[in-house]
JSON list of C-alpha atoms in Angstrom, two decimals:
[
{"chain": "A", "resi": 1, "resn": "MET", "atom": "CA", "xyz": [-34.28, -19.22, -6.35]},
{"chain": "A", "resi": 2, "resn": "ALA", "atom": "CA", "xyz": [-33.31, -18.91, -9.99]},
{"chain": "A", "resi": 3, "resn": "LEU", "atom": "CA", "xyz": [-29.71, -18.26, -10.98]},
{"chain": "A", "resi": 4, "resn": "THR", "atom": "CA", "xyz": [-28.92, -15.33, -13.23]},
{"chain": "A", "resi": 5, "resn": "ARG", "atom": "CA", "xyz": [-26.16, -15.68, -15.74]},
{"chain": "A", "resi": 6, "resn": "ILE", "atom": "CA", "xyz": [-24.06, -12.52, -16.04]},
{"chain": "A", "resi": 7, "resn": "ASN", "atom": "CA", "xyz": [-22.59, -11.67, -19.44]},
{"chain": "A", "resi": 8, "resn": "ASN", "atom": "CA", "xyz": [-20.76, -8.69, -20.89]},
{"chain": "A", "resi": 9, "resn": "ASN", "atom": "CA", "xyz": [-24.01, -7.06, -22.03]},
{"chain": "A", "resi": 10, "resn": "SER", "atom": "CA", "xyz": [-25.50, -7.03, -18.53]},
{"chain": "A", "resi": 11, "resn": "LEU", "atom": "CA", "xyz": [-22.26, -5.77, -16.95]},
{"chain": "A", "resi": 12, "resn": "SER", "atom": "CA", "xyz": [-22.19, -2.67, -19.13]},
{"chain": "A", "resi": 13, "resn": "ALA", "atom": "CA", "xyz": [-25.61, -1.72, -17.73]},
{"chain": "A", "resi": 14, "resn": "VAL", "atom": "CA", "xyz": [-24.36, -1.61, -14.12]},
{"chain": "A", "resi": 15, "resn": "THR", "atom": "CA", "xyz": [-23.94, 1.98, -12.92]},
{"chain": "A", "resi": 16, "resn": "SER", "atom": "CA", "xyz": [-23.05, 3.52, -9.59]},
{"chain": "A", "resi": 17, "resn": "ALA", "atom": "CA", "xyz": [-26.68, 4.68, -9.31]},
{"chain": "A", "resi": 18, "resn": "GLY", "atom": "CA", "xyz": [-27.74, 1.04, -8.94]},
{"chain": "A", "resi": 19, "resn": "LEU", "atom": "CA", "xyz": [-25.32, 0.29, -6.13]},
{"chain": "A", "resi": 20, "resn": "PRO", "atom": "CA", "xyz": [-26.18, 0.65, -2.44]},
{"chain": "A", "resi": 21, "resn": "GLU", "atom": "CA", "xyz": [-24.91, 3.74, -0.61]},
{"chain": "A", "resi": 22, "resn": "GLY", "atom": "CA", "xyz": [-21.37, 3.23, 0.69]},
{"chain": "A", "resi": 23, "resn": "SER", "atom": "CA", "xyz": [-20.29, 0.95, -2.16]},
{"chain": "A", "resi": 24, "resn": "VAL", "atom": "CA", "xyz": [-16.73, 1.17, -3.41]},
{"chain": "A", "resi": 25, "resn": "ILE", "atom": "CA", "xyz": [-16.90, 1.96, -7.13]},
{"chain": "A", "resi": 26, "resn": "GLN", "atom": "CA", "xyz": [-13.20, 2.04, -8.00]},
{"chain": "A", "resi": 27, "resn": "VAL", "atom": "CA", "xyz": [-9.80, 1.70, -6.34]},
{"chain": "A", "resi": 28, "resn": "VAL", "atom": "CA", "xyz": [-6.53, 3.22, -7.57]},
{"chain": "A", "resi": 29, "resn": "GLN", "atom": "CA", "xyz": [-3.15, 2.62, -5.92]},
{"chain": "A", "resi": 30, "resn": "ASP", "atom": "CA", "xyz": [0.42, 3.76, -6.43]},
{"chain": "A", "resi": 31, "resn": "THR", "atom": "CA", "xyz": [3.53, 2.43, -4.74]},
{"chain": "A", "resi": 32, "resn": "PHE", "atom": "CA", "xyz": [6.98, 3.88, -4.08]},
{"chain": "A", "resi": 33, "resn": "GLN", "atom": "CA", "xyz": [10.07, 1.88, -3.11]},
{"chain": "A", "resi": 34, "resn": "ASN", "atom": "CA", "xyz": [13.01, 4.22, -2.83]},
{"chain": "A", "resi": 35, "resn": "LYS", "atom": "CA", "xyz": [14.33, 7.01, -0.62]},
{"chain": "A", "resi": 36, "resn": "VAL", "atom": "CA", "xyz": [14.27, 10.74, -1.33]},
{"chain": "A", "resi": 37, "resn": "THR", "atom": "CA", "xyz": [15.45, 13.69, 0.76]},
{"chain": "A", "resi": 38, "resn": "ASN", "atom": "CA", "xyz": [14.55, 17.36, 0.95]},
{"chain": "A", "resi": 39, "resn": "GLY", "atom": "CA", "xyz": [16.88, 19.79, 2.73]},
{"chain": "A", "resi": 40, "resn": "THR", "atom": "CA", "xyz": [14.57, 22.80, 2.43]},
{"chain": "A", "resi": 41, "resn": "THR", "atom": "CA", "xyz": [11.49, 24.23, 4.11]},
{"chain": "A", "resi": 42, "resn": "THR", "atom": "CA", "xyz": [9.69, 24.17, 0.74]},
{"chain": "A", "resi": 43, "resn": "PRO", "atom": "CA", "xyz": [7.39, 21.18, 0.14]},
{"chain": "A", "resi": 44, "resn": "ALA", "atom": "CA", "xyz": [8.66, 18.74, -2.51]},
{"chain": "A", "resi": 45, "resn": "ALA", "atom": "CA", "xyz": [6.92, 15.73, -4.06]},
{"chain": "A", "resi": 46, "resn": "THR", "atom": "CA", "xyz": [7.84, 12.37, -2.52]},
{"chain": "A", "resi": 47, "resn": "GLY", "atom": "CA", "xyz": [7.07, 10.49, -5.74]},
{"chain": "A", "resi": 48, "resn": "LEU", "atom": "CA", "xyz": [3.98, 8.90, -4.21]},
{"chain": "A", "resi": 49, "resn": "SER", "atom": "CA", "xyz": [0.85, 9.97, -6.10]},
{"chain": "A", "resi": 50, "resn": "ALA", "atom": "CA", "xyz": [-2.28, 8.53, -7.70]},
{"chain": "A", "resi": 51, "resn": "THR", "atom": "CA", "xyz": [-4.99, 9.84, -10.02]},
{"chain": "A", "resi": 52, "resn": "ILE", "atom": "CA", "xyz": [-8.68, 8.96, -9.94]},
{"chain": "A", "resi": 53, "resn": "THR", "atom": "CA", "xyz": [-11.59, 10.14, -12.08]},
{"chain": "A", "resi": 54, "resn": "PRO", "atom": "CA", "xyz": [-14.73, 10.35, -9.91]},
{"chain": "A", "resi": 55, "resn": "SER", "atom": "CA", "xyz": [-17.89, 8.97, -11.52]},
{"chain": "A", "resi": 56, "resn": "SER", "atom": "CA", "xyz": [-20.11, 11.68, -10.03]},
{"chain": "A", "resi": 57, "resn": "THR", "atom": "CA", "xyz": [-19.76, 15.20, -8.66]},
{"chain": "A", "resi": 58, "resn": "SER", "atom": "CA", "xyz": [-21.21, 13.92, -5.37]},
{"chain": "A", "resi": 59, "resn": "SER", "atom": "CA", "xyz": [-18.60, 11.15, -4.99]},
{"chain": "A", "resi": 60, "resn": "LYS", "atom": "CA", "xyz": [-16.36, 10.91, -1.96]},
{"chain": "A", "resi": 61, "resn": "ILE", "atom": "CA", "xyz": [-12.71, 9.82, -2.28]},
{"chain": "A", "resi": 62, "resn": "LEU", "atom": "CA", "xyz": [-11.02, 8.04, 0.62]},
{"chain": "A", "resi": 63, "resn": "VAL", "atom": "CA", "xyz": [-7.27, 8.67, 0.47]},
{"chain": "A", "resi": 64, "resn": "THR", "atom": "CA", "xyz": [-5.02, 6.41, 2.56]},
{"chain": "A", "resi": 65, "resn": "VAL", "atom": "CA", "xyz": [-1.26, 6.78, 2.79]},
{"chain": "A", "resi": 66, "resn": "TYR", "atom": "CA", "xyz": [1.25, 4.38, 4.32]},
{"chain": "A", "resi": 67, "resn": "GLY", "atom": "CA", "xyz": [4.86, 5.49, 4.32]},
{"chain": "A", "resi": 68, "resn": "SER", "atom": "CA", "xyz": [8.25, 5.22, 5.96]},
{"chain": "A", "resi": 69, "resn": "CYS", "atom": "CA", "xyz": [11.15, 7.51, 6.66]},
{"chain": "A", "resi": 70, "resn": "GLU", "atom": "CA", "xyz": [14.65, 7.18, 7.96]},
{"chain": "A", "resi": 71, "resn": "LEU", "atom": "CA", "xyz": [16.37, 9.39, 10.51]},
{"chain": "A", "resi": 72, "resn": "VAL", "atom": "CA", "xyz": [14.55, 12.48, 11.70]},
{"chain": "A", "resi": 73, "resn": "GLN", "atom": "CA", "xyz": [17.30, 14.77, 12.92]},
{"chain": "A", "resi": 74, "resn": "SER", "atom": "CA", "xyz": [17.24, 16.03, 16.48]},
{"chain": "A", "resi": 75, "resn": "GLY", "atom": "CA", "xyz": [16.00, 19.60, 16.63]},
{"chain": "A", "resi": 76, "resn": "THR", "atom": "CA", "xyz": [13.56, 19.53, 13.74]},
{"chain": "A", "resi": 77, "resn": "THR", "atom": "CA", "xyz": [10.23, 18.20, 12.57]},
{"chain": "A", "resi": 78, "resn": "ASN", "atom": "CA", "xyz": [9.47, 16.59, 9.22]},
{"chain": "A", "resi": 79, "resn": "ILE", "atom": "CA", "xyz": [6.09, 17.47, 7.73]},
{"chain": "A", "resi": 80, "resn": "TYR", "atom": "CA", "xyz": [4.26, 15.37, 5.11]},
{"chain": "A", "resi": 81, "resn": "PRO", "atom": "CA", "xyz": [1.28, 17.29, 3.63]},
{"chain": "A", "resi": 82, "resn": "LEU", "atom": "CA", "xyz": [-1.24, 15.82, 1.20]},
{"chain": "A", "resi": 83, "resn": "TYR", "atom": "CA", "xyz": [-1.76, 17.70, -2.07]},
{"chain": "A", "resi": 84, "resn": "LYS", "atom": "CA", "xyz": [-4.66, 17.58, -4.53]},
{"chain": "A", "resi": 85, "resn": "ASN", "atom": "CA", "xyz": [-4.03, 18.67, -8.13]},
{"chain": "A", "resi": 86, "resn": "GLY", "atom": "CA", "xyz": [-0.85, 20.49, -7.10]},
{"chain": "A", "resi": 87, "resn": "SER", "atom": "CA", "xyz": [-2.35, 22.42, -4.15]},
{"chain": "A", "resi": 88, "resn": "SER", "atom": "CA", "xyz": [-2.03, 21.63, -0.46]},
{"chain": "A", "resi": 89, "resn": "LEU", "atom": "CA", "xyz": [-5.10, 20.22, 1.24]},
{"chain": "A", "resi": 90, "resn": "ASN", "atom": "CA", "xyz": [-4.90, 22.45, 4.32]},
{"chain": "A", "resi": 91, "resn": "GLY", "atom": "CA", "xyz": [-4.94, 20.51, 7.55]},
{"chain": "A", "resi": 92, "resn": "THR", "atom": "CA", "xyz": [-4.06, 17.17, 5.94]},
{"chain": "A", "resi": 93, "resn": "PHE", "atom": "CA", "xyz": [-0.55, 16.21, 6.96]},
{"chain": "A", "resi": 94, "resn": "MET", "atom": "CA", "xyz": [1.55, 13.88, 9.05]},
{"chain": "A", "resi": 95, "resn": "ILE", "atom": "CA", "xyz": [4.28, 15.10, 11.39]},
{"chain": "A", "resi": 96, "resn": "LEU", "atom": "CA", "xyz": [7.35, 13.23, 12.59]},
{"chain": "A", "resi": 97, "resn": "SER", "atom": "CA", "xyz": [9.25, 15.01, 15.35]},
{"chain": "A", "resi": 98, "resn": "ASP", "atom": "CA", "xyz": [12.75, 14.61, 16.69]},
{"chain": "A", "resi": 99, "resn": "PRO", "atom": "CA", "xyz": [14.47, 12.34, 17.23]},
{"chain": "A", "resi": 100, "resn": "ILE", "atom": "CA", "xyz": [13.62, 9.08, 15.50]},
{"chain": "A", "resi": 101, "resn": "ALA", "atom": "CA", "xyz": [17.02, 7.44, 15.25]},
{"chain": "A", "resi": 102, "resn": "ASP", "atom": "CA", "xyz": [16.02, 4.44, 13.17]},
{"chain": "A", "resi": 103, "resn": "GLY", "atom": "CA", "xyz": [13.18, 6.03, 11.23]},
{"chain": "A", "resi": 104, "resn": "GLY", "atom": "CA", "xyz": [9.58, 5.15, 11.46]},
{"chain": "A", "resi": 105, "resn": "ALA", "atom": "CA", "xyz": [6.30, 4.37, 9.82]},
{"chain": "A", "resi": 106, "resn": "MET", "atom": "CA", "xyz": [3.45, 6.76, 9.17]},
{"chain": "A", "resi": 107, "resn": "SER", "atom": "CA", "xyz": [-0.13, 6.42, 8.02]},
{"chain": "A", "resi": 108, "resn": "ALA", "atom": "CA", "xyz": [-3.04, 8.74, 7.36]},
{"chain": "A", "resi": 109, "resn": "ALA", "atom": "CA", "xyz": [-6.55, 8.68, 5.95]},
{"chain": "A", "resi": 110, "resn": "PHE", "atom": "CA", "xyz": [-8.55, 11.56, 4.52]},
{"chain": "A", "resi": 111, "resn": "LEU", "atom": "CA", "xyz": [-12.08, 11.64, 3.07]},
{"chain": "A", "resi": 112, "resn": "ASP", "atom": "CA", "xyz": [-12.34, 14.20, 0.27]},
{"chain": "A", "resi": 113, "resn": "SER", "atom": "CA", "xyz": [-15.33, 15.55, -1.67]},
{"chain": "A", "resi": 114, "resn": "PRO", "atom": "CA", "xyz": [-13.73, 16.67, -4.96]},
{"chain": "A", "resi": 115, "resn": "SER", "atom": "CA", "xyz": [-17.06, 17.82, -6.54]},
{"chain": "A", "resi": 116, "resn": "THR", "atom": "CA", "xyz": [-15.82, 16.97, -10.03]},
{"chain": "A", "resi": 117, "resn": "THR", "atom": "CA", "xyz": [-15.82, 14.23, -12.64]},
{"chain": "A", "resi": 118, "resn": "SER", "atom": "CA", "xyz": [-12.40, 15.30, -13.92]},
{"chain": "A", "resi": 119, "resn": "ALA", "atom": "CA", "xyz": [-9.20, 13.39, -13.20]},
{"chain": "A", "resi": 120, "resn": "THR", "atom": "CA", "xyz": [-7.99, 14.29, -9.70]},
{"chain": "A", "resi": 121, "resn": "THR", "atom": "CA", "xyz": [-4.44, 13.65, -8.50]},
{"chain": "A", "resi": 122, "resn": "TYR", "atom": "CA", "xyz": [-3.50, 13.19, -4.86]},
{"chain": "A", "resi": 123, "resn": "ALA", "atom": "CA", "xyz": [0.17, 13.29, -3.89]},
{"chain": "A", "resi": 124, "resn": "LEU", "atom": "CA", "xyz": [2.27, 13.21, -0.73]},
{"chain": "A", "resi": 125, "resn": "TYR", "atom": "CA", "xyz": [4.82, 16.00, -0.29]},
{"chain": "A", "resi": 126, "resn": "PHE", "atom": "CA", "xyz": [7.45, 16.52, 2.41]},
{"chain": "A", "resi": 127, "resn": "TYR", "atom": "CA", "xyz": [9.72, 19.13, 3.94]},
{"chain": "A", "resi": 128, "resn": "THR", "atom": "CA", "xyz": [11.63, 19.99, 7.10]},
{"chain": "A", "resi": 129, "resn": "GLU", "atom": "CA", "xyz": [10.31, 22.63, 9.46]},
{"chain": "A", "resi": 130, "resn": "ASN", "atom": "CA", "xyz": [13.74, 24.11, 10.20]},
{"chain": "A", "resi": 131, "resn": "SER", "atom": "CA", "xyz": [16.42, 25.31, 7.77]},
{"chain": "A", "resi": 132, "resn": "GLY", "atom": "CA", "xyz": [19.66, 23.37, 7.91]},
{"chain": "A", "resi": 133, "resn": "TYR", "atom": "CA", "xyz": [17.99, 19.98, 8.39]},
{"chain": "A", "resi": 134, "resn": "THR", "atom": "CA", "xyz": [16.98, 17.28, 5.92]},
{"chain": "A", "resi": 135, "resn": "ALA", "atom": "CA", "xyz": [13.64, 15.51, 5.68]},
{"chain": "A", "resi": 136, "resn": "SER", "atom": "CA", "xyz": [13.46, 12.02, 4.19]},
{"chain": "A", "resi": 137, "resn": "PHE", "atom": "CA", "xyz": [10.79, 9.82, 2.71]},
{"chain": "A", "resi": 138, "resn": "GLY", "atom": "CA", "xyz": [11.25, 6.08, 2.15]},
{"chain": "A", "resi": 139, "resn": "SER", "atom": "CA", "xyz": [13.35, 3.71, 4.16]},
{"chain": "A", "resi": 140, "resn": "GLN", "atom": "CA", "xyz": [15.74, 0.88, 3.37]},
{"chain": "A", "resi": 141, "resn": "THR", "atom": "CA", "xyz": [16.82, -2.28, 5.16]},
{"chain": "A", "resi": 142, "resn": "ALA", "atom": "CA", "xyz": [19.35, -4.92, 4.16]},
{"chain": "A", "resi": 143, "resn": "ALA", "atom": "CA", "xyz": [16.48, -6.69, 2.34]},
{"chain": "A", "resi": 144, "resn": "GLY", "atom": "CA", "xyz": [15.57, -3.61, 0.28]},
{"chain": "A", "resi": 145, "resn": "TYR", "atom": "CA", "xyz": [13.28, -0.61, 0.40]},
{"chain": "A", "resi": 146, "resn": "TYR", "atom": "CA", "xyz": [10.01, -0.57, 2.33]},
{"chain": "A", "resi": 147, "resn": "LEU", "atom": "CA", "xyz": [6.82, -0.42, 0.27]},
{"chain": "A", "resi": 148, "resn": "ASN", "atom": "CA", "xyz": [5.05, 2.95, 0.57]},
{"chain": "A", "resi": 149, "resn": "THR", "atom": "CA", "xyz": [1.51, 3.25, -0.80]},
{"chain": "A", "resi": 150, "resn": "ILE", "atom": "CA", "xyz": [-1.23, 5.73, -1.60]},
{"chain": "A", "resi": 151, "resn": "THR", "atom": "CA", "xyz": [-4.69, 4.27, -2.21]},
{"chain": "A", "resi": 152, "resn": "LEU", "atom": "CA", "xyz": [-7.74, 6.12, -3.54]},
{"chain": "A", "resi": 153, "resn": "MET", "atom": "CA", "xyz": [-11.23, 4.64, -3.17]},
{"chain": "A", "resi": 154, "resn": "GLU", "atom": "CA", "xyz": [-14.36, 6.15, -4.63]}
]
Protein backbone atom coordinates (compact mmCIF):
# COMPACT_ATOMS: atom_id res chain seq x y z
CA MET A 1 0.00 0.00 0.00
CA ALA A 2 1.35 3.39 -0.98
CA LEU A 3 1.67 6.16 1.59
CA THR A 4 0.07 9.51 0.89
CA ARG A 5 1.79 12.61 2.09
CA ILE A 6 -0.64 15.19 3.46
CA ASN A 7 0.19 18.87 2.99
CA ASN A 8 -1.64 22.12 3.58
CA ASN A 9 -3.09 22.13 0.05
CA SER A 10 -4.76 18.74 0.47
CA LEU A 11 -6.10 19.62 3.94
CA SER A 12 -7.98 22.64 2.63
CA ALA A 13 -9.88 20.32 0.26
CA VAL A 14 -11.30 18.20 3.11
CA THR A 15 -14.98 19.01 3.73
CA SER A 16 -17.62 17.54 5.99
CA ALA A 17 -19.27 16.06 2.87
CA GLY A 18 -16.28 13.73 2.48
CA LEU A 19 -16.44 12.41 6.03
CA PRO A 20 -18.40 9.32 7.06
CA GLU A 21 -21.77 9.84 8.76
CA GLY A 22 -21.37 10.32 12.51
CA SER A 23 -17.99 12.06 12.27
CA VAL A 24 -17.19 14.84 14.71
CA ILE A 25 -16.39 17.94 12.67
CA GLN A 26 -15.60 20.42 15.44
CA VAL A 27 -15.52 20.64 19.23
CA VAL A 28 -15.93 23.80 21.31
CA GLN A 29 -15.61 23.91 25.11
CA ASP A 30 -15.95 26.49 27.84
CA THR A 31 -15.02 26.13 31.50
CA PHE A 32 -16.13 27.90 34.67
CA GLN A 33 -14.32 27.79 38.01
CA ASN A 34 -16.14 29.99 40.47
CA LYS A 35 -19.38 30.11 42.44
CA VAL A 36 -22.45 32.21 41.68
CA THR A 37 -25.82 32.42 43.45
CA ASN A 38 -29.33 33.39 42.42
CA GLY A 39 -31.93 34.19 45.08
CA THR A 40 -34.84 34.58 42.66
CA THR A 41 -37.24 32.41 40.68
CA THR A 42 -36.03 34.11 37.47
CA PRO A 43 -33.41 32.20 35.46
CA ALA A 44 -29.94 33.81 35.49
CA ALA A 45 -26.82 32.88 33.51
CA THR A 46 -24.31 30.72 35.38
CA GLY A 47 -21.40 32.02 33.31
CA LEU A 48 -21.01 28.68 31.54
CA SER A 49 -21.62 29.08 27.79
CA ALA A 50 -20.09 28.20 24.43
CA THR A 51 -20.68 29.23 20.82
CA ILE A 52 -20.42 27.02 17.75
CA THR A 53 -21.00 27.76 14.07
CA PRO A 54 -22.50 24.68 12.39
CA SER A 55 -21.02 23.81 9.00
CA SER A 56 -24.38 22.74 7.55
CA THR A 57 -28.08 23.35 8.19
CA SER A 58 -28.47 19.59 8.68
CA SER A 59 -25.78 19.38 11.38
CA LYS A 60 -26.51 18.03 14.83
CA ILE A 61 -24.90 19.57 17.93
CA LEU A 62 -24.27 17.40 20.99
CA VAL A 63 -24.27 19.58 24.11
CA THR A 64 -22.79 18.10 27.29
CA VAL A 65 -22.70 19.89 30.63
CA TYR A 66 -20.83 18.91 33.79
CA GLY A 67 -21.34 21.12 36.81
CA SER A 68 -21.31 21.37 40.57
CA CYS A 69 -23.27 23.20 43.21
CA GLU A 70 -23.03 23.75 46.91
CA LEU A 71 -25.84 23.55 49.44
CA VAL A 72 -29.36 23.08 48.16
CA GLN A 73 -31.55 24.43 50.93
CA SER A 74 -34.17 22.20 52.50
CA GLY A 75 -37.62 23.01 51.17
CA THR A 76 -36.69 24.02 47.64
CA THR A 77 -35.46 22.76 44.30
CA ASN A 78 -32.73 24.28 42.15
CA ILE A 79 -33.37 24.17 38.41
CA TYR A 80 -30.65 24.41 35.74
CA PRO A 81 -32.17 24.93 32.25
CA LEU A 82 -30.18 24.95 29.02
CA TYR A 83 -30.60 28.01 26.79
CA LYS A 84 -29.87 28.46 23.08
CA ASN A 85 -29.28 31.98 21.75
CA GLY A 86 -30.91 33.49 24.84
CA SER A 87 -34.07 31.33 24.81
CA SER A 88 -34.84 28.32 26.97
CA LEU A 89 -34.69 24.93 25.28
CA ASN A 90 -37.94 23.62 26.76
CA GLY A 91 -37.53 20.30 28.49
CA THR A 92 -33.74 20.53 28.78
CA PHE A 93 -32.82 21.04 32.40
CA MET A 94 -31.30 19.45 35.47
CA ILE A 95 -32.99 19.48 38.87
CA LEU A 96 -31.38 19.25 42.29
CA SER A 97 -33.87 18.80 45.12
CA ASP A 98 -33.59 19.29 48.85
CA PRO A 99 -31.53 18.74 50.82
CA ILE A 100 -28.00 18.28 49.54
CA ALA A 101 -25.96 19.41 52.51
CA ASP A 102 -22.53 19.25 50.91
CA GLY A 103 -23.55 20.04 47.36
CA GLY A 104 -23.34 17.76 44.43
CA ALA A 105 -22.41 17.12 40.85
CA MET A 106 -24.68 17.25 37.84
CA SER A 107 -24.38 16.28 34.21
CA ALA A 108 -26.60 16.37 31.15
CA ALA A 109 -26.44 15.73 27.42
CA PHE A 110 -28.71 17.09 24.71
CA LEU A 111 -28.67 16.54 20.94
CA ASP A 112 -29.85 19.64 19.09
CA SER A 113 -30.68 20.27 15.43
CA PRO A 114 -30.10 24.03 15.09
CA SER A 115 -30.94 24.14 11.33
CA THR A 116 -28.57 27.05 10.76
CA THR A 117 -25.02 27.89 9.74
CA SER A 118 -24.99 30.97 11.98
CA ALA A 119 -23.14 31.15 15.28
CA THR A 120 -25.22 29.43 17.96
CA THR A 121 -24.66 29.94 21.69
CA TYR A 122 -25.62 27.41 24.33
CA ALA A 123 -25.61 28.47 27.98
CA LEU A 124 -26.56 27.02 31.35
CA TYR A 125 -28.90 29.09 33.51
CA PHE A 126 -30.14 28.50 37.07
CA TYR A 127 -32.81 29.53 39.54
CA THR A 128 -34.62 28.39 42.66
CA GLU A 129 -38.16 27.06 42.43
CA ASN A 130 -39.33 28.77 45.63
CA SER A 131 -39.04 32.43 46.65
CA GLY A 132 -36.91 33.06 49.70
CA TYR A 133 -34.29 30.45 48.81
CA THR A 134 -30.98 30.72 46.98
CA ALA A 135 -29.73 28.55 44.13
CA SER A 136 -26.00 28.13 43.57
CA PHE A 137 -23.77 27.04 40.74
CA GLY A 138 -20.11 26.10 41.22
CA SER A 139 -18.52 24.57 44.25
CA GLN A 140 -15.32 25.12 46.20
CA THR A 141 -13.07 22.93 48.31
CA ALA A 142 -9.93 23.79 50.26
CA ALA A 143 -7.97 23.06 47.05
CA GLY A 144 -10.02 25.51 44.95
CA TYR A 145 -13.08 25.59 42.75
CA TYR A 146 -14.36 22.55 40.86
CA LEU A 147 -14.08 22.66 37.07
CA ASN A 148 -17.48 23.01 35.37
CA THR A 149 -17.66 22.48 31.60
CA ILE A 150 -19.94 22.83 28.60
CA THR A 151 -18.85 21.02 25.44
CA LEU A 152 -20.38 21.36 21.97
CA MET A 153 -19.67 18.76 19.27
CA GLU A 154 -20.85 19.02 15.70
